[in-house]
XYZ file of C-alpha atoms in Angstrom:
624
model
C 65.150 84.255 144.514
C 67.370 82.017 141.824
C 69.860 85.162 142.596
C 69.733 84.014 145.901
C 70.384 80.370 145.260
C 73.222 80.568 143.427
C 74.903 82.991 145.364
C 74.528 80.887 149.053
C 75.588 77.586 146.363
C 78.830 79.680 145.547
C 79.252 80.186 149.490
C 78.733 76.766 150.026
C 81.406 76.005 147.544
C 84.196 78.418 149.171
C 83.381 76.934 152.380
C 83.604 73.121 151.809
C 86.239 73.743 149.160
C 88.413 75.683 152.920
C 87.755 72.734 154.747
C 88.656 70.453 152.386
C 92.251 72.008 152.499
C 92.770 71.785 155.816
C 91.566 68.350 156.573
C 94.081 67.693 153.515
C 96.619 69.657 155.655
C 95.449 67.597 159.344
C 96.786 64.174 157.097
C 99.991 65.675 156.077
C 100.670 67.502 158.874
C 99.431 63.007 160.243
C 101.273 60.888 157.989
C 104.384 63.267 158.727
C 104.473 63.381 162.166
C 104.554 59.769 162.309
C 106.704 58.558 160.233
C 110.887 57.554 161.456
C 113.176 59.332 160.638
C 116.798 56.802 160.990
C 120.394 57.573 161.844
C 123.359 56.230 161.075
C 121.577 52.533 160.188
C 124.065 50.395 158.975
C 123.562 46.808 157.114
C 126.354 44.509 157.399
C 126.088 40.451 155.247
C 127.161 37.122 155.499
C 130.573 38.400 154.624
C 131.004 41.081 157.439
C 131.198 43.599 155.003
C 129.543 46.929 156.129
C 127.227 49.522 153.844
C 125.139 52.742 154.841
C 121.187 52.568 154.165
C 118.902 55.787 154.552
C 116.395 53.585 155.802
C 115.451 49.962 156.412
C 114.418 48.654 152.896
C 113.769 45.341 150.041
C 117.331 45.160 147.922
C 118.602 42.784 145.175
C 120.141 39.984 147.138
C 124.091 39.546 146.776
C 124.943 36.457 148.746
C 122.651 34.122 151.080
C 123.011 34.243 154.710
C 121.937 36.216 157.588
C 122.453 40.048 157.490
C 122.359 42.967 160.482
C 119.804 45.592 160.393
C 121.709 48.552 162.593
C 120.955 52.118 163.790
C 119.089 54.340 165.144
C 115.556 55.982 164.937
C 114.379 59.158 166.207
C 111.108 58.326 168.148
C 108.648 61.412 168.078
C 106.078 61.664 170.162
C 103.033 61.698 168.258
C 105.090 57.369 167.134
C 103.143 55.680 169.184
C 105.000 52.248 169.411
C 103.752 49.809 166.686
C 105.138 48.647 163.940
C 104.535 46.473 161.035
C 107.366 44.472 160.523
C 107.624 42.117 156.805
C 111.016 40.604 155.707
C 112.556 39.328 153.184
C 113.313 36.251 153.658
C 112.700 35.183 157.033
C 113.068 37.492 159.850
C 115.257 35.683 163.170
C 115.801 38.306 166.629
C 114.732 42.015 166.984
C 116.256 44.134 169.772
C 115.786 47.526 170.872
C 117.783 49.540 173.139
C 119.516 46.658 173.746
C 117.053 44.552 175.174
C 115.625 41.717 173.128
C 112.366 41.616 172.094
C 109.944 38.045 172.057
C 108.968 36.865 169.071
C 107.450 33.175 170.295
C 104.159 34.603 169.162
C 104.706 35.018 165.587
C 104.443 32.192 164.276
C 107.007 31.221 161.580
C 104.596 31.762 159.069
C 103.564 35.001 159.696
C 108.016 35.697 160.094
C 108.525 35.090 156.212
C 105.230 36.833 154.450
C 106.915 39.379 152.938
C 103.817 40.803 151.825
C 101.933 41.786 155.211
C 104.541 41.068 157.707
C 103.372 40.955 161.215
C 101.898 43.337 163.430
C 104.790 43.778 167.255
C 104.009 46.807 169.811
C 107.504 48.335 171.135
C 106.207 50.852 173.358
C 107.502 49.625 175.943
C 111.159 49.262 174.389
C 111.754 52.883 173.271
C 111.667 55.989 174.889
C 111.426 59.337 173.650
C 114.449 60.212 171.311
C 117.378 58.817 169.772
C 116.507 54.628 169.878
C 118.664 51.637 168.874
C 117.521 49.075 166.856
C 119.249 45.806 165.895
C 117.605 43.234 163.034
C 118.426 39.590 162.016
C 117.211 38.772 158.410
C 118.162 35.294 157.112
C 118.252 35.755 153.193
C 118.253 32.352 150.677
C 119.214 34.804 147.683
C 117.492 36.905 145.048
C 115.133 40.072 146.881
C 115.891 39.906 150.395
C 115.915 43.105 153.675
C 113.719 44.364 155.909
C 110.811 46.704 156.163
C 109.728 48.645 159.676
C 106.243 50.713 159.314
C 105.571 53.067 161.974
C 101.442 51.744 162.404
C 98.759 54.299 164.057
C 97.340 53.239 166.980
C 93.914 52.306 168.060
C 92.515 55.470 168.708
C 95.057 57.218 166.581
C 93.423 55.060 163.393
C 89.523 56.222 164.355
C 90.901 59.612 164.200
C 92.481 59.447 160.819
C 89.345 57.002 159.639
C 87.257 60.146 160.468
C 89.477 62.418 157.950
C 89.931 60.665 155.517
C 86.537 59.699 155.158
C 85.376 63.941 155.350
C 87.998 64.053 153.218
C 86.750 61.782 150.743
C 83.504 62.605 151.286
C 83.739 66.726 151.072
C 86.189 65.840 147.921
C 83.103 64.010 146.288
C 81.010 66.333 147.018
C 83.095 69.509 145.704
C 84.205 67.706 142.725
C 79.804 67.570 141.997
C 79.179 70.644 142.473
C 80.799 72.288 140.568
C 80.922 69.636 137.188
C 77.609 68.246 137.860
C 74.331 69.357 136.778
C 71.951 65.851 137.520
C 73.805 66.051 141.156
C 73.342 69.638 141.267
C 69.544 69.471 140.176
C 69.253 66.219 142.505
C 67.981 65.817 146.509
C 67.942 62.410 146.197
C 71.063 61.227 144.476
C 73.076 63.009 146.780
C 70.754 61.357 148.906
C 71.641 58.332 147.810
C 75.857 59.188 146.819
C 76.505 60.688 149.980
C 74.848 56.924 151.653
C 77.055 55.277 149.122
C 80.254 56.531 149.801
C 79.051 55.982 153.878
C 78.657 52.409 153.417
C 81.430 52.107 151.459
C 84.366 53.354 153.526
C 83.223 52.369 156.537
C 83.736 48.739 154.373
C 86.928 49.923 153.212
C 88.007 50.980 156.595
C 87.227 47.655 158.258
C 88.470 44.973 154.765
C 92.103 43.754 154.732
C 93.137 43.675 151.313
C 93.804 40.371 151.066
C 90.646 39.388 152.540
C 87.290 38.245 149.837
C 90.366 38.932 147.472
C 90.559 36.942 144.057
C 94.060 36.599 142.215
C 95.402 39.366 144.486
C 99.184 38.674 144.044
C 98.263 37.931 140.119
C 97.216 41.811 140.313
C 99.622 43.399 142.395
C 102.527 41.841 141.149
C 101.225 43.356 137.624
C 100.553 46.993 138.642
C 104.348 46.075 140.451
C 105.945 45.723 137.340
C 104.227 48.208 135.321
C 105.312 50.392 137.770
C 108.839 50.004 136.595
C 108.904 49.724 132.959
C 105.864 51.690 132.216
C 105.240 49.777 129.209
C 102.689 46.845 127.929
C 104.796 42.945 129.696
C 105.946 40.671 127.156
C 103.085 38.924 124.744
C 105.295 35.486 126.640
C 103.152 36.003 130.150
C 100.147 36.336 128.960
C 100.240 32.511 129.590
C 100.357 33.267 133.399
C 99.084 35.352 136.254
C 97.410 38.536 135.704
C 99.227 39.328 132.459
C 96.506 38.168 130.329
C 94.799 41.368 131.146
C 94.824 44.366 129.161
C 96.985 46.984 130.753
C 95.176 50.148 131.814
C 93.600 49.866 134.883
C 97.147 48.890 135.814
C 98.610 51.955 134.693
C 95.962 53.487 137.289
C 97.679 51.676 139.600
C 101.107 51.747 139.070
C 100.023 55.447 139.408
C 98.733 54.761 142.285
C 101.985 53.163 143.919
C 104.220 55.055 143.450
C 102.524 58.316 144.834
C 101.756 55.494 147.701
C 105.686 54.747 148.117
C 106.827 57.645 148.357
C 105.245 57.958 151.959
C 104.534 54.055 152.801
C 108.184 52.646 151.130
C 108.489 49.019 150.598
C 105.527 48.506 153.099
C 103.622 46.204 149.821
C 100.640 45.062 151.777
C 99.728 48.928 153.348
C 101.161 50.084 149.571
C 98.144 47.365 148.964
C 95.382 49.686 151.324
C 96.613 52.797 147.844
C 95.478 50.502 145.722
C 92.070 49.402 147.754
C 91.548 53.287 148.113
C 92.156 53.736 143.806
C 89.005 50.477 143.315
C 86.522 52.651 145.987
C 86.850 55.593 143.812
C 86.369 53.599 140.960
C 82.946 51.992 142.315
C 81.681 55.588 143.149
C 81.646 56.645 140.170
C 80.056 53.091 138.613
C 77.607 53.923 141.846
C 77.219 57.790 140.464
C 76.087 56.609 136.517
C 74.557 53.722 137.575
C 71.799 56.204 139.741
C 72.197 58.888 136.752
C 70.921 55.648 134.418
C 68.792 55.269 136.706
C 66.877 58.220 136.822
C 67.129 58.331 132.698
C 64.614 55.634 133.066
C 62.290 56.308 136.088
C 61.504 59.427 134.353
C 60.735 58.413 130.832
C 57.343 57.111 132.428
C 56.994 60.721 133.746
C 53.344 61.261 131.160
C 51.935 57.643 132.813
C 48.698 57.702 132.549
C 46.842 57.205 136.111
C 43.512 57.089 136.537
C 42.953 59.428 133.536
C 45.951 61.792 134.558
C 48.923 62.472 134.410
C 52.289 60.478 136.974
C 53.192 63.261 138.628
C 57.789 63.574 139.668
C 56.817 63.418 143.091
C 55.677 59.438 142.439
C 58.575 58.866 140.621
C 60.875 60.202 143.272
C 59.704 57.999 145.617
C 60.086 55.218 143.256
C 63.800 56.015 142.021
C 64.897 56.819 145.765
C 63.234 53.053 147.164
C 65.425 51.417 144.326
C 67.954 53.860 144.371
C 68.622 52.804 148.186
C 68.499 48.842 146.239
C 70.806 50.025 143.721
C 73.323 51.849 145.903
C 73.161 49.151 148.821
C 73.005 45.623 146.841
C 76.071 43.825 148.862
C 78.001 42.191 146.418
C 78.259 45.466 144.937
C 80.012 46.886 147.764
C 82.179 44.047 149.216
C 83.746 44.678 145.265
C 84.013 47.773 145.604
C 87.406 48.073 148.109
C 88.901 44.253 145.783
C 92.244 45.893 143.798
C 92.113 44.329 140.200
C 90.697 45.729 137.582
C 86.809 44.671 138.086
C 86.121 47.966 138.907
C 87.834 50.049 137.371
C 85.628 48.404 134.538
C 82.381 48.719 136.256
C 82.658 52.685 136.990
C 83.568 53.100 132.702
C 81.436 50.412 131.637
C 78.585 52.366 133.639
C 79.748 55.793 131.761
C 79.300 54.148 127.880
C 76.352 52.839 129.424
C 74.587 56.108 130.263
C 76.694 57.448 126.949
C 74.503 54.646 124.670
C 71.287 55.122 126.202
C 71.611 58.871 125.734
C 72.742 58.318 121.963
C 69.341 55.992 121.294
C 66.599 58.799 123.248
C 67.428 62.299 121.577
C 70.159 61.025 118.546
C 73.746 63.031 118.798
C 76.413 62.391 117.639
C 79.041 63.569 120.681
C 76.840 61.047 122.912
C 77.670 58.217 120.632
C 81.990 59.518 120.004
C 81.882 59.732 123.919
C 80.364 56.445 124.530
C 82.461 55.347 121.535
C 85.169 56.427 123.738
C 84.567 55.067 127.157
C 83.280 52.051 126.276
C 87.090 51.466 124.534
C 88.503 52.615 127.470
C 86.496 49.632 129.364
C 87.407 47.020 127.070
C 91.548 48.611 127.759
C 90.661 47.494 131.566
C 89.197 44.076 130.765
C 87.904 41.977 127.901
C 84.683 41.863 129.344
C 83.641 45.461 127.904
C 84.082 43.900 124.448
C 79.983 43.569 125.432
C 79.854 46.802 125.006
C 81.062 46.707 121.311
C 77.958 44.289 121.205
C 75.472 47.653 122.117
C 76.890 50.272 120.435
C 75.804 48.342 117.192
C 72.328 47.219 117.945
C 71.323 50.513 118.672
C 72.404 51.719 116.048
C 71.232 48.732 113.867
C 67.819 49.917 115.344
C 68.281 53.736 114.587
C 69.184 53.175 111.232
C 66.294 51.071 111.124
C 63.864 53.554 111.855
C 65.290 56.388 110.019
C 66.580 55.158 106.981
C 69.161 57.513 106.857
C 71.983 55.400 105.664
C 74.426 58.059 105.010
C 74.229 59.825 108.169
C 74.817 56.596 110.302
C 76.901 55.666 108.227
C 79.637 59.329 108.263
C 79.394 59.891 112.394
C 80.060 55.663 113.064
C 83.210 55.861 111.234
C 85.144 57.605 114.105
C 83.915 56.103 116.779
C 84.764 52.296 114.822
C 88.217 53.493 114.246
C 88.143 53.819 119.024
C 86.404 50.549 119.286
C 88.270 48.849 116.696
C 91.901 50.054 117.769
C 90.422 49.058 121.675
C 89.724 44.791 120.491
C 92.162 45.202 119.422
C 95.090 45.604 122.285
C 93.288 43.648 124.022
C 92.508 40.498 121.938
C 96.491 40.983 120.118
C 97.976 38.940 123.425
C 95.803 36.043 123.154
C 95.870 36.590 119.341
C 99.055 35.914 119.132
C 99.241 32.718 121.904
C 96.420 31.088 119.588
C 98.710 31.031 116.241
C 101.576 30.505 118.023
C 100.397 27.196 119.572
C 100.213 28.164 122.710
C 96.997 28.887 123.693
C 93.551 26.178 122.965
C 91.167 29.520 123.153
C 91.577 32.702 122.231
C 89.964 34.259 125.810
C 90.362 31.657 128.260
C 93.344 29.248 129.196
C 93.254 25.632 128.438
C 91.798 23.969 132.118
C 94.143 21.116 132.162
C 96.197 22.993 134.484
C 92.932 23.303 136.232
C 92.420 21.445 139.962
C 89.656 19.059 139.712
C 87.985 20.380 142.493
C 86.650 23.563 140.799
C 85.039 21.734 137.525
C 81.685 21.012 137.410
C 78.832 19.770 135.734
C 78.221 20.715 131.838
C 75.187 19.912 130.813
C 71.417 20.513 129.991
C 70.019 20.354 133.191
C 73.010 22.340 134.653
C 71.722 25.720 133.190
C 67.609 24.554 132.673
C 66.944 23.564 136.678
C 66.588 26.966 139.714
C 67.194 24.596 142.949
C 64.909 27.145 145.012
C 65.388 25.970 148.171
C 69.230 24.791 148.254
C 68.733 29.547 146.612
C 67.217 30.899 150.437
C 68.235 28.427 152.538
C 71.720 28.034 152.076
C 72.813 30.900 153.254
C 76.277 31.761 150.843
C 77.803 29.572 148.341
C 81.225 27.951 147.861
C 82.589 27.130 144.677
C 84.136 23.653 145.410
C 81.008 22.112 147.774
C 77.839 20.859 145.791
C 75.852 21.523 148.595
C 75.425 24.988 148.733
C 74.055 24.737 144.019
C 77.511 25.413 142.514
C 76.253 22.274 140.240
C 73.669 24.752 138.828
C 74.476 27.678 136.552
C 71.672 29.811 137.941
C 71.817 29.856 141.272
C 75.535 29.865 141.583
C 75.240 33.205 139.239
C 72.346 34.740 141.122
C 74.447 33.626 145.135
C 77.841 35.406 144.573
C 75.323 38.488 142.866
C 74.345 38.946 146.483
C 77.619 37.794 148.107
C 80.641 36.663 146.097
C 81.730 33.083 146.244
C 82.697 33.802 149.881
C 81.261 32.507 153.432
C 80.865 34.855 156.883
C 80.756 33.146 160.030
C 78.162 35.309 161.956
C 74.735 34.185 162.270
C 73.761 38.042 161.988
C 74.985 37.669 158.495
C 73.969 34.177 157.727
C 70.447 34.850 158.310
C 69.999 38.153 156.987
C 71.665 35.991 154.307
C 68.305 33.509 153.681
C 66.037 36.579 154.471
C 68.213 38.730 151.413
C 68.003 35.354 148.998
C 64.690 34.326 149.914
C 63.705 38.559 149.798
C 65.920 38.620 145.738
C 64.356 35.425 144.292
C 60.369 37.502 145.535
C 62.051 40.808 143.702
C 62.264 38.133 140.331
C 59.500 37.053 140.195
C 58.042 40.333 140.802
C 60.016 41.917 137.635
C 58.538 38.619 136.252
C 54.817 39.904 136.243
C 55.449 44.139 135.692
C 57.441 42.858 132.691
C 54.145 40.502 131.112
C 52.409 44.425 132.260
C 54.869 45.949 129.907
C 53.597 47.848 126.492
C 55.661 47.518 123.492
C 56.385 51.580 124.144
C 57.946 49.967 128.173
C 59.885 47.399 127.039
C 62.016 49.868 124.233
C 62.410 52.408 126.511
C 64.725 49.980 127.966
C 66.469 48.514 125.424
C 69.544 50.070 125.614
C 69.979 48.479 129.465
C 68.108 44.580 128.270
C 70.445 44.271 125.685
C 73.491 45.071 128.313
C 71.899 43.003 129.656
C 71.788 39.801 128.075
C 75.131 40.875 126.016
C 76.529 40.017 129.718
C 74.956 36.837 131.076
C 75.352 35.393 127.188
C 78.584 35.916 127.535
C 79.257 34.572 131.128
C 77.033 31.440 129.763
C 79.775 30.854 126.824
C 82.365 31.274 129.288
C 81.216 28.875 131.611
C 80.091 26.006 128.781
C 83.036 26.714 127.549
C 85.533 26.414 130.394
C 82.794 24.051 132.235
C 84.111 25.588 136.643
C 81.793 27.820 137.697
C 82.257 31.940 136.651
C 80.918 33.939 138.675
C 79.034 37.387 138.895
C 81.748 39.374 139.586
C 82.183 39.257 135.643
C 78.928 40.537 135.319
C 78.147 43.393 138.026
C 76.848 45.587 135.502
C 74.211 43.468 135.121
C 72.647 45.166 138.669
C 71.255 48.689 137.478
C 69.386 46.434 134.536
C 67.286 44.683 137.330
C 67.165 47.946 139.426
C 65.416 49.453 136.187
C 63.454 46.403 135.828
C 62.002 46.543 139.732
C 61.700 50.378 138.851
C 59.393 50.201 136.053
C 57.570 47.074 137.256
C 56.586 49.223 139.917
C 55.041 52.590 138.314
C 53.615 49.580 136.165
C 51.941 48.239 138.526
C 50.577 51.722 139.340
C 49.022 52.289 135.569
C 47.302 48.853 136.125
C 45.198 50.700 138.779
C 47.131 47.944 141.438
C 47.929 50.153 144.303
C 48.514 47.136 146.387
C 51.180 45.598 144.453
C 53.002 48.869 144.282
C 52.971 48.550 148.064
C 54.255 44.421 148.240
C 57.726 46.716 145.145
C 58.218 49.220 147.618
C 58.831 47.033 150.767
C 60.704 44.339 148.538
C 63.455 46.695 147.511
C 62.977 48.615 151.168
C 63.651 45.681 152.834
C 66.391 44.513 150.626
C 67.917 47.337 151.047
C 67.659 47.140 154.674
C 68.842 43.722 155.242
C 72.038 44.641 152.559
C 72.964 47.782 154.624
C 72.733 46.026 157.855
C 74.398 42.369 156.483
C 78.310 44.893 155.401
C 77.756 46.840 158.250
C 77.793 43.818 160.168
C 81.325 43.026 158.616
C 82.541 45.750 160.076
C 81.869 46.262 162.959
């Protein structure tokens, strides 16, 4: 039987690999078929100089004034006629086949938008074969030009998105089948991961780069800089934008930027969509290792006795699936999954390192400590928040040393991990430390708040940290960094609410109602966890010590930031805490069953499933 199963899996892999190659080939054909091939394209400068160019693009300006781009392009039968035009600095006129295209419906602001530009349907001006085009635009100096990007029609876009969806799903599934024994052995992880891919892809396809973003321009500029220089920026740049961040994410973003640029040219907006896709991949990595952590913790309780019988795997399987579903659908994790920035890479690497720390804690293998330090170092090089992992590894090491008294062994195996982490810490801290020593920065991690708008400043007294307003948290669906009515003055209100929905608002009535319900369910789950912790034994707490340490140091760090920098710090800085929350909830279910309180177990399952359903519908409502 085992041989038959392995044979079926082998054939299954070959079939999926063949399907993947066919889908990738189809996508490549679609992308090539939707390109515009230019013929005899000329640029006329303000002084009347003619120069031949290969395609519309951005370039360094030699003089200010009105430029004229004229030439021809070949329309393929696949190209519908919808284009995105991105000008730098401002488009003035557009003529296609001798006819003037009406731009009055395009606002002046959009005709100057050098990042997103504007979309316009030229289908009524086009015919098959060669078409003439002429564009006039104004430039004030610096970078100048115009980009004309062919877009899909709504029907073509739906088909293309479906193909991309199938490619991502098949590729991830195949990779995990090939390289992950845990994935192969667990149907629950396979189903949960499939759901994670689906809900995130749906959100990705419906969320443009500039929707629900944080400092999009700063992160994009850093990626663009790295794609040009392939070296970290000078220390002096760390005083502004995103340049104070360590470089790892921006190296990976630069690779995607260059690869996307081969097809998309200078279309910054479409390249930003490619960077969103990179964030999506990192997010799925976070989900996968988060599920592995949850599984590791839940199945630690396989020997718990209930009614004089040992707890069987059937109940643990149900707990893992129910709570895993809650983790997969957690709304803020989905919302941040396609946001451009270094957070998504941090979440992924943090989860990998935490998983290996957990293995080291349970199995005491030297390789696990080494891998934990390597991925911890990479997390630090993605964002300084990863430094929390150093504290977790240190205290786990102290505990193991205290238990074993084997000083020599633990000192010997800790040398290389310590060196790895110290190097990563040095690279990350160096710019801020240099600027602080030069007197150009007051704090090592947080810049001077003098330039911050007063609208962002909140109270910094004990009451801001010790009070949690339950009424506001439940009845106000969302929060705001600027409006006191939504609970921003209370640290825990703001942190918890942004932990659910970010610091954004959502106008649809269904999202508002679901946010209120989800907020109520979250409070109930938090109370449920507190009751569960009361029921836990020391051994139960010990099994979760790594995750509790992780959550403690993450929350302590963001609390310190909030005290030092009295403006609201939202939950995206500590999103891996969701892993700890879900694990504590799962073990609370086990503890109530062990105590014979099956009614409490039923209540816990109801809360988890209800929250998962509300979260999934909340995300889907954003897409449709």
